[in-house]
Short mmCIF file of C-alpha atoms and ligand atoms in Angstrom, two decimals:
data_model
loop_
_atom_site.label_atom_id
_atom_site.label_comp_id
_atom_site.label_asym_id
_atom_site.label_seq_id
_atom_site.Cartn_x
_atom_site.Cartn_y
_atom_site.Cartn_z
CA MET A 1 0.05 -0.29 0.17
CA ALA A 2 1.45 3.32 -0.70
CA ASP A 3 1.58 5.71 2.14
CA ILE A 4 1.43 9.07 1.49
CA GLU A 5 1.65 12.96 3.27
CA VAL A 6 0.06 15.82 2.23
CA ASP A 7 -2.09 18.87 3.12
CA TYR A 8 -5.27 18.35 1.62
CA CYS A 9 -7.33 15.11 0.36
CA VAL A 10 -9.69 15.05 -2.23
CA VAL A 11 -11.95 11.93 -3.34
CA GLY A 12 -13.73 12.03 -6.31
CA ALA A 13 -12.50 13.61 -9.82
CA GLY A 14 -15.28 14.88 -10.90
CA PHE A 15 -15.36 18.73 -11.83
CA ALA A 16 -16.50 20.16 -8.05
CA GLY A 17 -12.68 17.98 -6.80
CA LEU A 18 -10.83 18.50 -9.94
CA THR A 19 -11.56 22.51 -8.74
CA ALA A 20 -10.79 22.21 -5.35
CA ALA A 21 -7.32 20.34 -6.27
CA LEU A 22 -6.45 22.91 -8.82
CA ARG A 23 -7.60 26.14 -6.29
CA VAL A 24 -5.85 24.74 -3.89
CA LYS A 25 -2.59 23.17 -5.23
CA GLN A 26 -2.16 26.99 -7.20
CA ALA A 27 -2.60 28.19 -3.78
CA GLY A 28 1.22 26.83 -2.98
CA GLN A 29 -0.23 24.26 -1.01
CA SER A 30 -0.25 19.52 -1.79
CA VAL A 31 -2.85 17.96 -2.16
CA ALA A 32 -3.88 14.45 -3.59
CA LEU A 33 -6.96 13.59 -5.63
CA LEU A 34 -8.15 10.41 -5.47
CA GLU A 35 -10.99 9.01 -8.18
CA ALA A 36 -12.21 5.97 -8.01
CA ARG A 37 -12.60 5.69 -11.81
CA ASP A 38 -9.56 5.05 -14.46
CA ARG A 39 -11.37 8.74 -15.96
CA ILE A 40 -11.74 12.23 -14.33
CA GLY A 41 -14.76 14.24 -15.04
CA GLY A 42 -17.08 11.79 -13.09
CA ARG A 43 -21.18 12.74 -14.70
CA THR A 44 -19.41 14.64 -17.90
CA PHE A 45 -17.25 12.29 -20.08
CA THR A 46 -16.60 13.74 -23.49
CA GLU A 47 -15.76 10.57 -25.66
CA VAL A 48 -13.13 12.67 -28.50
CA ARG A 49 -13.66 10.25 -32.09
CA ASP A 50 -11.44 9.37 -34.51
CA ASP A 51 -12.80 12.29 -37.51
CA GLY A 52 -12.02 14.50 -34.27
CA SER A 53 -15.54 15.17 -33.72
CA TRP A 54 -17.22 15.02 -29.84
CA ILE A 55 -19.60 13.26 -28.26
CA ASP A 56 -20.89 14.54 -24.31
CA ARG A 57 -21.98 11.37 -22.23
CA GLY A 58 -23.00 13.34 -19.67
CA GLY A 59 -23.53 17.52 -18.93
CA ALA A 60 -22.72 19.53 -21.83
CA TRP A 61 -24.25 22.98 -22.13
CA VAL A 62 -23.96 26.36 -20.44
CA GLY A 63 -25.36 29.08 -20.20
CA PRO A 64 -25.59 32.70 -18.91
CA GLY A 65 -24.30 33.51 -15.84
CA GLN A 66 -22.90 30.32 -15.29
CA ASP A 67 -19.55 32.84 -14.81
CA ARG A 68 -17.46 29.64 -13.03
CA ILE A 69 -17.46 27.19 -15.56
CA TYR A 70 -16.62 30.26 -18.07
CA ALA A 71 -14.05 31.57 -15.89
CA LEU A 72 -12.26 27.82 -16.20
CA MET A 73 -12.73 28.19 -20.13
CA ASP A 74 -11.08 31.05 -20.03
CA GLU A 75 -8.71 30.42 -17.93
CA PHE A 76 -7.54 26.89 -19.69
CA GLY A 77 -8.44 29.24 -23.46
CA VAL A 78 -11.68 26.61 -24.38
CA LYS A 79 -14.26 28.58 -26.46
CA THR A 80 -17.62 27.69 -27.06
CA TYR A 81 -19.93 28.55 -29.39
CA LYS A 82 -24.02 28.17 -29.57
CA GLN A 83 -26.14 25.98 -29.53
CA TYR A 84 -27.97 25.36 -32.76
CA THR A 85 -31.46 27.10 -32.88
CA ASP A 86 -32.58 27.93 -36.28
CA GLY A 87 -36.31 26.43 -37.63
CA GLU A 88 -38.44 24.80 -34.94
CA ALA A 89 -39.09 22.45 -32.36
CA MET A 90 -41.63 20.41 -32.50
CA MET A 91 -44.21 18.76 -29.98
CA VAL A 92 -45.40 15.56 -29.79
CA VAL A 93 -48.58 15.04 -27.85
CA ASP A 94 -51.34 12.09 -28.14
CA GLY A 95 -49.63 11.28 -31.86
CA LYS A 96 -49.93 15.29 -33.20
CA GLN A 97 -47.35 16.61 -33.86
CA TYR A 98 -47.08 20.65 -32.81
CA ARG A 99 -44.20 22.65 -34.83
CA TYR A 100 -43.18 26.03 -32.91
CA GLN A 101 -40.34 28.16 -31.81
CA GLY A 102 -39.46 30.27 -28.09
CA THR A 103 -39.97 28.41 -25.67
CA ILE A 104 -44.06 27.90 -25.91
CA PRO A 105 -45.44 25.66 -28.19
CA LEU A 106 -47.68 28.24 -28.77
CA THR A 107 -49.02 26.30 -31.96
CA MET A 108 -51.29 23.41 -28.80
CA SER A 109 -54.28 24.74 -28.10
CA PRO A 110 -55.24 28.30 -26.88
CA TRP A 111 -56.08 26.94 -23.93
CA ALA A 112 -53.31 24.70 -23.99
CA ALA A 113 -50.53 27.46 -24.32
CA ALA A 114 -52.15 29.84 -22.09
CA ASN A 115 -51.81 27.24 -19.43
CA LEU A 116 -48.09 26.86 -19.84
CA GLY A 117 -47.35 30.52 -19.46
CA ALA A 118 -49.26 31.13 -16.36
CA VAL A 119 -47.58 28.28 -14.87
CA PHE A 120 -44.26 29.47 -15.53
CA VAL A 121 -45.16 33.35 -14.26
CA GLU A 122 -46.38 31.70 -11.47
CA LEU A 123 -43.42 29.16 -10.77
CA GLY A 124 -40.85 32.00 -11.47
CA GLU A 125 -42.52 34.02 -8.94
CA MET A 126 -42.02 31.94 -6.28
CA CYS A 127 -38.89 30.73 -6.90
CA LYS A 128 -38.15 34.62 -6.49
CA THR A 129 -39.42 34.11 -2.22
CA ILE A 130 -36.21 31.06 -1.92
CA PRO A 131 -33.60 32.41 -0.15
CA LEU A 132 -30.87 31.07 -1.97
CA GLU A 133 -28.06 29.88 0.53
CA ALA A 134 -30.98 28.61 3.17
CA PRO A 135 -34.11 27.82 0.83
CA TRP A 136 -35.46 25.81 4.40
CA GLU A 137 -35.89 29.46 5.51
CA ALA A 138 -38.56 30.01 2.97
CA LYS A 139 -41.86 31.61 4.18
CA LYS A 140 -43.68 29.48 2.45
CA ALA A 141 -41.22 26.06 3.15
CA ALA A 142 -43.33 23.75 5.41
CA LYS A 143 -46.00 23.71 2.97
CA TRP A 144 -43.92 23.61 0.00
CA ASP A 145 -41.82 20.63 0.89
CA SER A 146 -44.00 18.48 2.14
CA ILE A 147 -45.72 18.32 -1.04
CA SER A 148 -44.35 17.31 -4.31
CA LEU A 149 -43.71 18.61 -7.73
CA ALA A 150 -46.75 16.40 -9.30
CA LYS A 151 -49.29 17.22 -6.37
CA TRP A 152 -48.62 21.12 -7.20
CA LEU A 153 -48.73 20.42 -10.99
CA GLY A 154 -52.23 18.40 -10.76
CA ASP A 155 -53.66 21.82 -8.60
CA ASN A 156 -52.72 24.54 -11.03
CA THR A 157 -52.15 22.62 -14.15
CA LEU A 158 -56.06 23.15 -15.74
CA SER A 159 -55.21 21.85 -19.40
CA LYS A 160 -54.21 18.13 -19.59
CA PRO A 161 -51.53 19.00 -22.61
CA ALA A 162 -50.30 21.51 -19.92
CA HIS A 163 -49.95 19.63 -17.60
CA ASP A 164 -48.06 16.42 -19.13
CA LEU A 165 -46.22 18.16 -21.22
CA LEU A 166 -44.80 20.70 -18.00
CA GLU A 167 -44.61 17.43 -15.78
CA THR A 168 -42.13 16.27 -18.88
CA ALA A 169 -39.83 18.89 -18.67
CA ILE A 170 -40.45 19.45 -15.00
CA ALA A 171 -40.13 16.58 -13.58
CA GLY A 172 -37.01 15.75 -16.63
CA CYS A 173 -34.92 18.07 -14.88
CA TYR A 174 -34.30 15.61 -11.82
CA THR A 175 -35.13 12.03 -13.99
CA SER A 176 -37.61 10.61 -11.34
CA ALA A 177 -41.42 10.93 -11.47
CA ALA A 178 -42.85 14.24 -10.46
CA SER A 179 -44.20 12.54 -7.91
CA GLU A 180 -41.09 11.44 -5.94
CA VAL A 181 -39.62 15.33 -6.17
CA SER A 182 -40.65 17.86 -3.01
CA MET A 183 -42.01 20.82 -4.83
CA LEU A 184 -39.50 22.74 -2.41
CA PHE A 185 -36.78 21.36 -3.88
CA VAL A 186 -38.06 21.86 -7.66
CA LEU A 187 -37.67 25.79 -6.14
CA TYR A 188 -34.90 25.88 -4.46
CA GLN A 189 -33.19 24.09 -7.88
CA MET A 190 -34.21 26.51 -10.11
CA ALA A 191 -33.83 29.31 -8.54
CA SER A 192 -29.97 28.94 -8.18
CA GLY A 193 -29.80 28.84 -11.84
CA GLY A 194 -32.16 31.85 -12.11
CA GLY A 195 -36.24 30.43 -13.06
CA PRO A 196 -37.49 28.06 -14.72
CA GLY A 197 -36.38 30.45 -18.11
CA PHE A 198 -33.11 29.37 -17.58
CA VAL A 199 -33.62 26.33 -16.93
CA LEU A 200 -35.96 25.10 -19.53
CA GLY A 201 -34.98 27.20 -21.70
CA VAL A 202 -32.12 27.20 -24.36
CA LYS A 203 -31.32 30.11 -25.48
CA GLY A 204 -30.10 32.74 -23.04
CA GLY A 205 -30.68 29.16 -21.12
CA ALA A 206 -29.02 26.10 -19.64
CA GLN A 207 -29.12 25.16 -22.87
CA ASP A 208 -27.63 28.68 -24.56
CA SER A 209 -24.09 27.35 -25.55
CA ARG A 210 -21.27 24.26 -24.61
CA PRO A 211 -17.26 24.85 -24.90
CA VAL A 212 -15.51 23.87 -28.03
CA GLY A 213 -14.08 20.40 -28.02
CA GLY A 214 -16.50 18.96 -25.25
CA MET A 215 -16.65 19.58 -21.25
CA GLY A 216 -13.38 16.78 -21.31
CA ALA A 217 -11.72 20.17 -23.36
CA ILE A 218 -12.12 22.00 -20.13
CA TYR A 219 -11.58 18.73 -17.74
CA ARG A 220 -8.39 17.71 -19.30
CA PRO A 221 -5.84 21.02 -18.98
CA MET A 222 -6.75 20.92 -15.43
CA ALA A 223 -5.72 17.07 -14.61
CA ALA A 224 -2.02 18.24 -16.27
CA GLU A 225 -2.06 21.31 -14.63
CA ILE A 226 -2.79 18.94 -11.09
CA GLY A 227 -0.49 16.00 -12.49
CA ASP A 228 1.13 13.96 -10.72
CA SER A 229 -1.63 14.43 -7.70
CA LEU A 230 -3.99 13.06 -9.48
CA HIS A 231 -4.36 8.95 -8.57
CA LEU A 232 -7.14 7.03 -10.78
CA SER A 233 -8.60 3.64 -10.13
CA GLN A 234 -9.07 4.47 -6.50
CA PRO A 235 -11.68 3.91 -4.72
CA VAL A 236 -11.90 5.53 -1.35
CA ARG A 237 -13.49 3.24 0.87
CA GLU A 238 -12.87 5.32 4.62
CA ILE A 239 -11.76 8.23 6.02
CA ALA A 240 -11.00 8.41 9.20
CA GLN A 241 -9.99 11.19 11.34
CA ASP A 242 -8.31 12.73 14.23
CA GLY A 243 -7.68 15.38 16.30
CA ASP A 244 -4.52 16.38 13.83
CA GLY A 245 -6.34 15.56 10.54
CA VAL A 246 -7.70 12.58 8.37
CA THR A 247 -6.27 9.49 6.84
CA VAL A 248 -7.91 8.30 3.92
CA ARG A 249 -7.93 5.19 1.99
CA SER A 250 -8.54 3.00 -0.89
CA ALA A 251 -7.27 -0.64 -1.42
CA GLU A 252 -3.90 0.31 -2.67
CA MET A 253 -3.18 4.21 -1.01
CA SER A 254 -3.72 5.80 2.36
CA VAL A 255 -3.18 9.79 2.16
CA ARG A 256 -2.27 11.99 5.18
CA ALA A 257 -3.72 15.08 5.42
CA ARG A 258 -5.26 17.32 7.26
CA ARG A 259 -8.23 17.49 5.74
CA ALA A 260 -10.78 15.90 3.33
CA ILE A 261 -12.66 17.46 0.80
CA VAL A 262 -15.59 15.23 -0.25
CA ALA A 263 -16.55 15.57 -3.83
CA VAL A 264 -18.34 12.72 -4.75
CA PRO A 265 -22.52 12.77 -5.71
CA LEU A 266 -24.03 12.33 -2.30
CA ALA A 267 -26.07 8.69 -2.56
CA ILE A 268 -22.65 7.13 -3.62
CA ALA A 269 -21.04 9.64 0.22
CA SER A 270 -22.95 7.26 2.13
CA GLN A 271 -20.55 4.44 0.28
CA ILE A 272 -17.34 5.11 2.37
CA ARG A 273 -16.82 4.10 6.18
CA TYR A 274 -16.37 7.48 7.81
CA GLU A 275 -14.53 6.62 10.88
CA PRO A 276 -15.65 8.15 13.36
CA MET A 277 -19.02 7.82 12.20
CA LEU A 278 -20.74 11.00 10.32
CA PRO A 279 -22.81 13.30 12.63
CA MET A 280 -26.80 11.85 12.45
CA ASP A 281 -28.33 14.50 10.22
CA ARG A 282 -25.56 14.47 7.18
CA SER A 283 -25.70 10.56 7.01
CA PHE A 284 -29.23 10.87 6.77
CA LEU A 285 -29.11 13.48 3.97
CA HIS A 286 -27.00 11.05 2.09
CA GLN A 287 -29.34 8.48 2.50
CA ARG A 288 -32.49 10.64 1.72
CA MET A 289 -30.92 12.42 -1.52
CA PRO A 290 -31.12 10.16 -4.58
CA SER A 291 -30.02 10.44 -8.11
CA GLY A 292 -32.54 9.27 -11.01
CA ALA A 293 -32.77 7.70 -13.51
CA ILE A 294 -30.88 9.36 -17.51
CA PHE A 295 -30.39 8.12 -20.89
CA LYS A 296 -28.47 9.75 -23.12
CA ILE A 297 -28.08 8.47 -26.24
CA ALA A 298 -26.28 10.27 -29.25
CA VAL A 299 -27.53 8.59 -32.42
CA LEU A 300 -24.87 10.21 -35.49
CA TYR A 301 -25.58 11.06 -39.18
CA ASP A 302 -23.63 12.15 -41.96
CA GLU A 303 -25.39 15.28 -41.93
CA PRO A 304 -27.79 16.56 -39.83
CA PHE A 305 -30.74 16.66 -42.09
CA TRP A 306 -33.28 18.23 -39.99
CA ARG A 307 -31.87 21.91 -40.46
CA ALA A 308 -32.60 21.36 -44.27
CA ASP A 309 -36.38 20.91 -43.23
CA GLY A 310 -36.50 23.37 -41.74
CA LEU A 311 -36.55 22.04 -37.79
CA SER A 312 -33.75 22.87 -34.95
CA GLY A 313 -34.06 18.98 -33.68
CA GLN A 314 -35.51 19.92 -30.63
CA SER A 315 -38.20 17.69 -29.84
CA ALA A 316 -40.80 16.38 -26.61
CA ALA A 317 -43.14 13.95 -26.63
CA PRO A 318 -43.89 12.69 -23.68
CA GLU A 319 -43.68 9.29 -22.11
CA SER A 320 -42.59 7.91 -25.42
CA PRO A 321 -39.28 6.61 -25.68
CA ALA A 322 -36.92 9.17 -26.92
CA THR A 323 -38.56 12.12 -24.67
CA ILE A 324 -36.24 14.55 -25.27
CA THR A 325 -34.10 15.46 -28.99
CA VAL A 326 -31.82 18.12 -29.16
CA ASP A 327 -28.96 18.59 -32.25
CA ALA A 328 -25.58 18.33 -29.81
CA GLY A 329 -23.60 18.69 -33.42
CA THR A 330 -20.23 20.18 -33.29
CA ASP A 331 -19.54 23.33 -33.99
CA THR A 332 -18.30 22.59 -37.29
CA GLY A 333 -21.97 20.74 -37.57
CA ARG A 334 -20.38 17.22 -39.19
CA PRO A 335 -21.52 14.87 -38.01
CA GLY A 336 -24.97 15.08 -37.63
CA VAL A 337 -25.77 13.99 -34.32
CA LEU A 338 -28.83 13.90 -32.68
CA CYS A 339 -28.68 14.32 -28.45
CA VAL A 340 -31.63 11.92 -27.53
CA ILE A 341 -32.52 12.62 -23.17
CA VAL A 342 -35.20 9.47 -22.22
CA GLU A 343 -35.41 10.65 -17.95
CA GLY A 344 -37.41 8.81 -15.34
CA PRO A 345 -39.97 6.21 -15.07
CA VAL A 346 -39.66 6.05 -19.40
CA ALA A 347 -35.76 6.06 -18.58
CA ARG A 348 -36.33 2.80 -16.04
CA ARG A 349 -38.53 1.58 -18.42
CA LEU A 350 -36.37 1.95 -21.57
CA GLY A 351 -33.46 0.42 -18.86
CA ARG A 352 -35.42 -3.33 -18.61
CA LEU A 353 -35.14 -3.52 -22.44
CA SER A 354 -32.57 -5.30 -24.55
CA GLU A 355 -30.26 -2.86 -26.12
CA ALA A 356 -31.34 -4.20 -29.53
CA GLU A 357 -35.42 -3.94 -28.49
CA ARG A 358 -34.38 -0.29 -26.47
CA LYS A 359 -32.20 0.64 -30.26
CA LYS A 360 -35.44 -0.03 -32.19
CA ALA A 361 -37.71 2.20 -30.14
CA VAL A 362 -35.43 5.10 -30.52
CA LEU A 363 -35.36 5.36 -33.79
CA ASP A 364 -38.49 4.00 -34.95
CA ASP A 365 -39.65 7.16 -32.48
CA LEU A 366 -36.99 9.53 -34.97
CA THR A 367 -37.84 8.10 -37.62
CA ALA A 368 -42.13 9.64 -36.88
CA ARG A 369 -40.61 12.90 -36.12
CA PHE A 370 -37.96 12.97 -38.73
CA GLY A 371 -38.67 11.25 -41.24
CA SER A 372 -36.66 8.31 -43.10
CA LYS A 373 -33.97 9.20 -42.44
CA ALA A 374 -33.59 8.79 -39.21
CA ALA A 375 -34.14 5.48 -39.60
CA SER A 376 -30.61 4.77 -40.38
CA PRO A 377 -27.58 6.52 -38.35
CA VAL A 378 -23.85 5.54 -39.04
CA ASP A 379 -23.69 5.13 -35.27
CA TYR A 380 -25.44 5.12 -32.50
CA ILE A 381 -24.07 5.79 -28.78
CA GLU A 382 -25.62 5.59 -25.39
CA GLN A 383 -24.55 6.21 -21.77
CA ASN A 384 -27.00 4.57 -18.52
CA TRP A 385 -25.90 6.80 -16.17
CA SER A 386 -28.44 4.53 -14.81
CA VAL A 387 -25.83 1.85 -14.50
CA GLU A 388 -22.39 3.24 -13.51
CA ARG A 389 -21.64 2.73 -10.36
CA TYR A 390 -20.02 5.75 -9.44
CA SER A 391 -22.75 8.05 -9.93
CA GLY A 392 -25.78 5.88 -9.03
CA GLY A 393 -27.52 8.02 -11.48
CA GLY A 394 -28.20 11.73 -12.60
CA MET A 395 -28.35 14.97 -13.65
CA LEU A 396 -28.53 15.58 -9.90
CA SER A 397 -29.61 14.67 -6.73
CA HIS A 398 -32.94 15.51 -5.64
CA ALA A 399 -34.45 16.24 -2.36
CA PRO A 400 -37.98 14.26 -1.84
CA THR A 401 -39.95 15.54 0.38
CA GLY A 402 -39.81 16.61 3.90
CA VAL A 403 -35.73 16.41 3.14
CA LEU A 404 -34.64 20.12 2.98
CA THR A 405 -36.29 21.60 5.33
CA GLN A 406 -35.06 18.31 8.13
CA PHE A 407 -32.26 18.03 6.76
CA GLY A 408 -30.77 20.36 3.65
CA TYR A 409 -28.66 22.54 6.18
CA THR A 410 -25.59 20.07 6.38
CA LEU A 411 -25.89 20.13 2.13
CA ARG A 412 -21.94 22.24 3.20
CA GLU A 413 -21.29 23.04 6.72
CA PRO A 414 -17.84 20.58 7.64
CA CYS A 415 -17.60 17.32 9.54
CA GLY A 416 -14.53 18.32 11.82
CA ARG A 417 -12.05 17.92 9.06
CA ILE A 418 -14.50 16.46 6.20
CA HIS A 419 -14.93 19.66 4.13
CA TRP A 420 -17.90 18.14 1.39
CA ALA A 421 -18.35 20.21 -2.24
CA GLY A 422 -20.10 18.57 -5.33
CA THR A 423 -22.84 20.88 -7.52
CA GLU A 424 -25.62 19.89 -5.13
CA SER A 425 -23.65 21.30 -2.24
CA SER A 426 -24.01 25.21 -3.70
CA SER A 427 -26.62 27.47 -3.93
CA VAL A 428 -25.77 29.23 -7.08
CA MET A 429 -26.15 26.32 -10.90
CA CYS A 430 -27.00 23.58 -8.40
CA GLY A 431 -27.74 20.33 -10.10
CA TRP A 432 -24.98 21.96 -13.59
CA VAL A 433 -21.56 21.99 -13.85
CA ASP A 434 -20.78 25.63 -12.83
CA GLY A 435 -22.00 24.55 -9.44
CA ALA A 436 -19.41 21.66 -9.54
CA VAL A 437 -17.08 23.97 -10.06
CA ARG A 438 -17.93 26.83 -7.37
CA SER A 439 -18.52 24.13 -5.02
CA GLY A 440 -14.48 23.03 -5.53
CA GLU A 441 -14.05 26.42 -5.36
CA ARG A 442 -15.56 27.52 -1.80
CA ALA A 443 -14.02 23.96 -0.08
CA ALA A 444 -11.06 24.85 -1.60
CA ARG A 445 -11.28 28.45 0.05
CA GLU A 446 -12.77 27.07 3.20
CA VAL A 447 -9.76 24.45 4.14
CA THR A 448 -7.06 26.54 3.27
CA GLU A 449 -9.06 29.22 5.10
CA ARG A 450 -9.66 27.12 8.05
CA ASP A 451 -5.17 27.04 8.63
CA GLY A 452 -4.76 29.95 7.99
CA ALA A 453 -3.15 28.82 5.01
CA LEU A 454 -2.44 31.18 1.61
CA SER A 455 -5.88 32.71 0.84
CA LEU A 456 -6.84 31.50 -2.56
CA ALA A 457 -6.70 34.02 -5.10
CA ARG A 458 -9.26 33.41 -7.79
CA PRO A 459 -7.68 34.24 -11.24
CA GLN A 460 -8.48 36.22 -13.27
C1 LIG B 1 -26.54 12.50 -18.55
C2 LIG B 1 -26.20 14.49 -18.52
C3 LIG B 1 -26.28 15.12 -18.94
C4 LIG B 1 -25.63 16.66 -17.90
N1 LIG B 1 -26.01 17.70 -18.65
C5 LIG B 1 -25.61 18.97 -17.98
C6 LIG B 1 -25.76 20.38 -18.82
O1 LIG B 1 -25.59 20.25 -20.64
N2 LIG B 1 -25.13 21.08 -18.14
C7 LIG B 1 -24.69 20.74 -17.02
O2 LIG B 1 -24.78 22.05 -16.59
N3 LIG B 1 -24.85 20.05 -16.31
C8 LIG B 1 -24.92 18.44 -16.80
N4 LIG B 1 -25.32 17.31 -16.33
C9 LIG B 1 -24.97 17.77 -14.32
C10 LIG B 1 -23.73 18.06 -14.24
O3 LIG B 1 -23.20 17.11 -15.36
C11 LIG B 1 -22.39 17.71 -13.27
O4 LIG B 1 -24.01 18.79 -12.27
C12 LIG B 1 -21.69 18.06 -12.84
O5 LIG B 1 -20.57 16.99 -13.70
C13 LIG B 1 -21.17 17.12 -11.06
O6 LIG B 1 -19.84 16.99 -11.18
P1 LIG B 1 -19.83 16.39 -9.42
O7 LIG B 1 -17.64 16.92 -9.43
O8 LIG B 1 -20.65 17.88 -8.49
O9 LIG B 1 -19.53 15.12 -9.10
P2 LIG B 1 -18.92 14.22 -9.91
O10 LIG B 1 -19.39 15.12 -11.93
O11 LIG B 1 -20.50 13.40 -9.84
O12 LIG B 1 -18.27 13.74 -10.15
C14 LIG B 1 -17.84 13.09 -8.45
C15 LIG B 1 -16.28 12.25 -8.70
O13 LIG B 1 -16.11 11.38 -7.88
C16 LIG B 1 -15.57 9.83 -8.09
N5 LIG B 1 -15.48 9.46 -7.10
C17 LIG B 1 -17.42 8.77 -6.77
N6 LIG B 1 -17.22 7.25 -5.71
C18 LIG B 1 -15.92 8.20 -4.96
C19 LIG B 1 -15.06 7.62 -4.09
N7 LIG B 1 -15.49 6.30 -3.47
N8 LIG B 1 -13.69 7.24 -3.97
C20 LIG B 1 -13.22 8.37 -5.17
N9 LIG B 1 -13.76 8.91 -5.93
C21 LIG B 1 -15.64 8.50 -5.81
C22 LIG B 1 -16.88 9.15 -9.33
O14 LIG B 1 -16.26 9.21 -10.13
C23 LIG B 1 -16.98 10.93 -9.90
O15 LIG B 1 -16.09 11.18 -10.77
C24 LIG B 1 -26.21 16.23 -16.99
C25 LIG B 1 -25.73 15.40 -16.14
C26 LIG B 1 -25.45 14.62 -17.10
C27 LIG B 1 -25.51 12.74 -16.24
#
């Protein structure tokens, strides 16, 4: 077993852990970053193809307000390009296709469109009442944390098509059934991104742009700067702390450090053995914030043929195997890539099919929506995040009812010498890559400031 001694040990090399380790190192402190997988990036995973194009199998998009990921991109010279949005989006309700432009499909019945608009406005107003640092202190926190998203949508959306669409779009963000997610958590998470317009929007919203080269174009140079402080294939099994420091152990390494930063998804953090045990409420938080089910599938064509048909590639069809599609081409537009996102109960249903059955179901759906060219892709790449041992699902962990108001206060509170990072611990852009970066920067500041080490200068 390799024994090493460093100032700080970071567990998990997703964006949160990479950022924490990078900032600690830049502050002149020694660090060990232990990653369970044989790759970095965590819930982001860029596959570079032989032709130089890339596929983001996980997190991909960035948008305005996500200042910390943009700052990282500046630091490493990574440019962005705009998400393709020309042409019409498509909505499929009860087998009927509606083409539209903008965020709300006004071509649906006026009643449904008005209902959608009214719910959007209401959600925006509710978000404004959420204190981001302490959503459990919102005036109506107890009420909203006692009901699910399903209950709220049921009570507030009178048109069925509008209801189904909102349920797909909003519950989809949490990759779970609407009945599983606390309304307070929905409002908090939306508010952390600036409201429903950002969360559900494309242009000017969470899917506004993408890094050229994919997320890997950012995390690879971060890892290069971290250098040999990064240790892959080291699943951490135990963190023991005493009055002087922590000992972090994988099967092959033992790292002695002043403090540890744990940057793994909440439910996965419960798989680590803590000695002594964590305080009761933090343990319970790990047990109570699950991730949902999500498939992200890249369907590749020689060219993005839908663009020539006046379509943006963006489509939604509640309950169908290809529930959501987005044009996920690179900055060159070649090859054509339709990204299919399937979430929550539909993803779990798809997960029970064989790979061949699933592919057929998805391609049949795409063909019905985009025409016969969709039936013959040149490649088909699927990523099932629910069976990833070190993610346990995606895109983010969510809080069911009753969790935020009881256990939310432990999200960022250090447990002795163990500090917490990870997108879920960020009060701004919680659930996005930007939130992960923010959490890593916060945790790095936290540990170094507590020890009176160099204060961390933010790179300009
Ligand atoms: C399909 C999908 C699409 C998404 N789309 C977007 C998007 O477009 N834009 C966006 O901003 N966000 C998106 N997200 C969310 C985004 O990817 C995450 O918010 C972000 O990557 C989380 O980073 P993190 O560092 O907090 O956690 P993670 O990326 O989960 O990193 C945790 C790391 O810890 C490691 N680990 C786990 N257990 C251990 C252990 N015991 N020992 C050592 N290491 C361990 C894991 O292997 C992993 O590398 C998406 C996510 C998914 C899954």
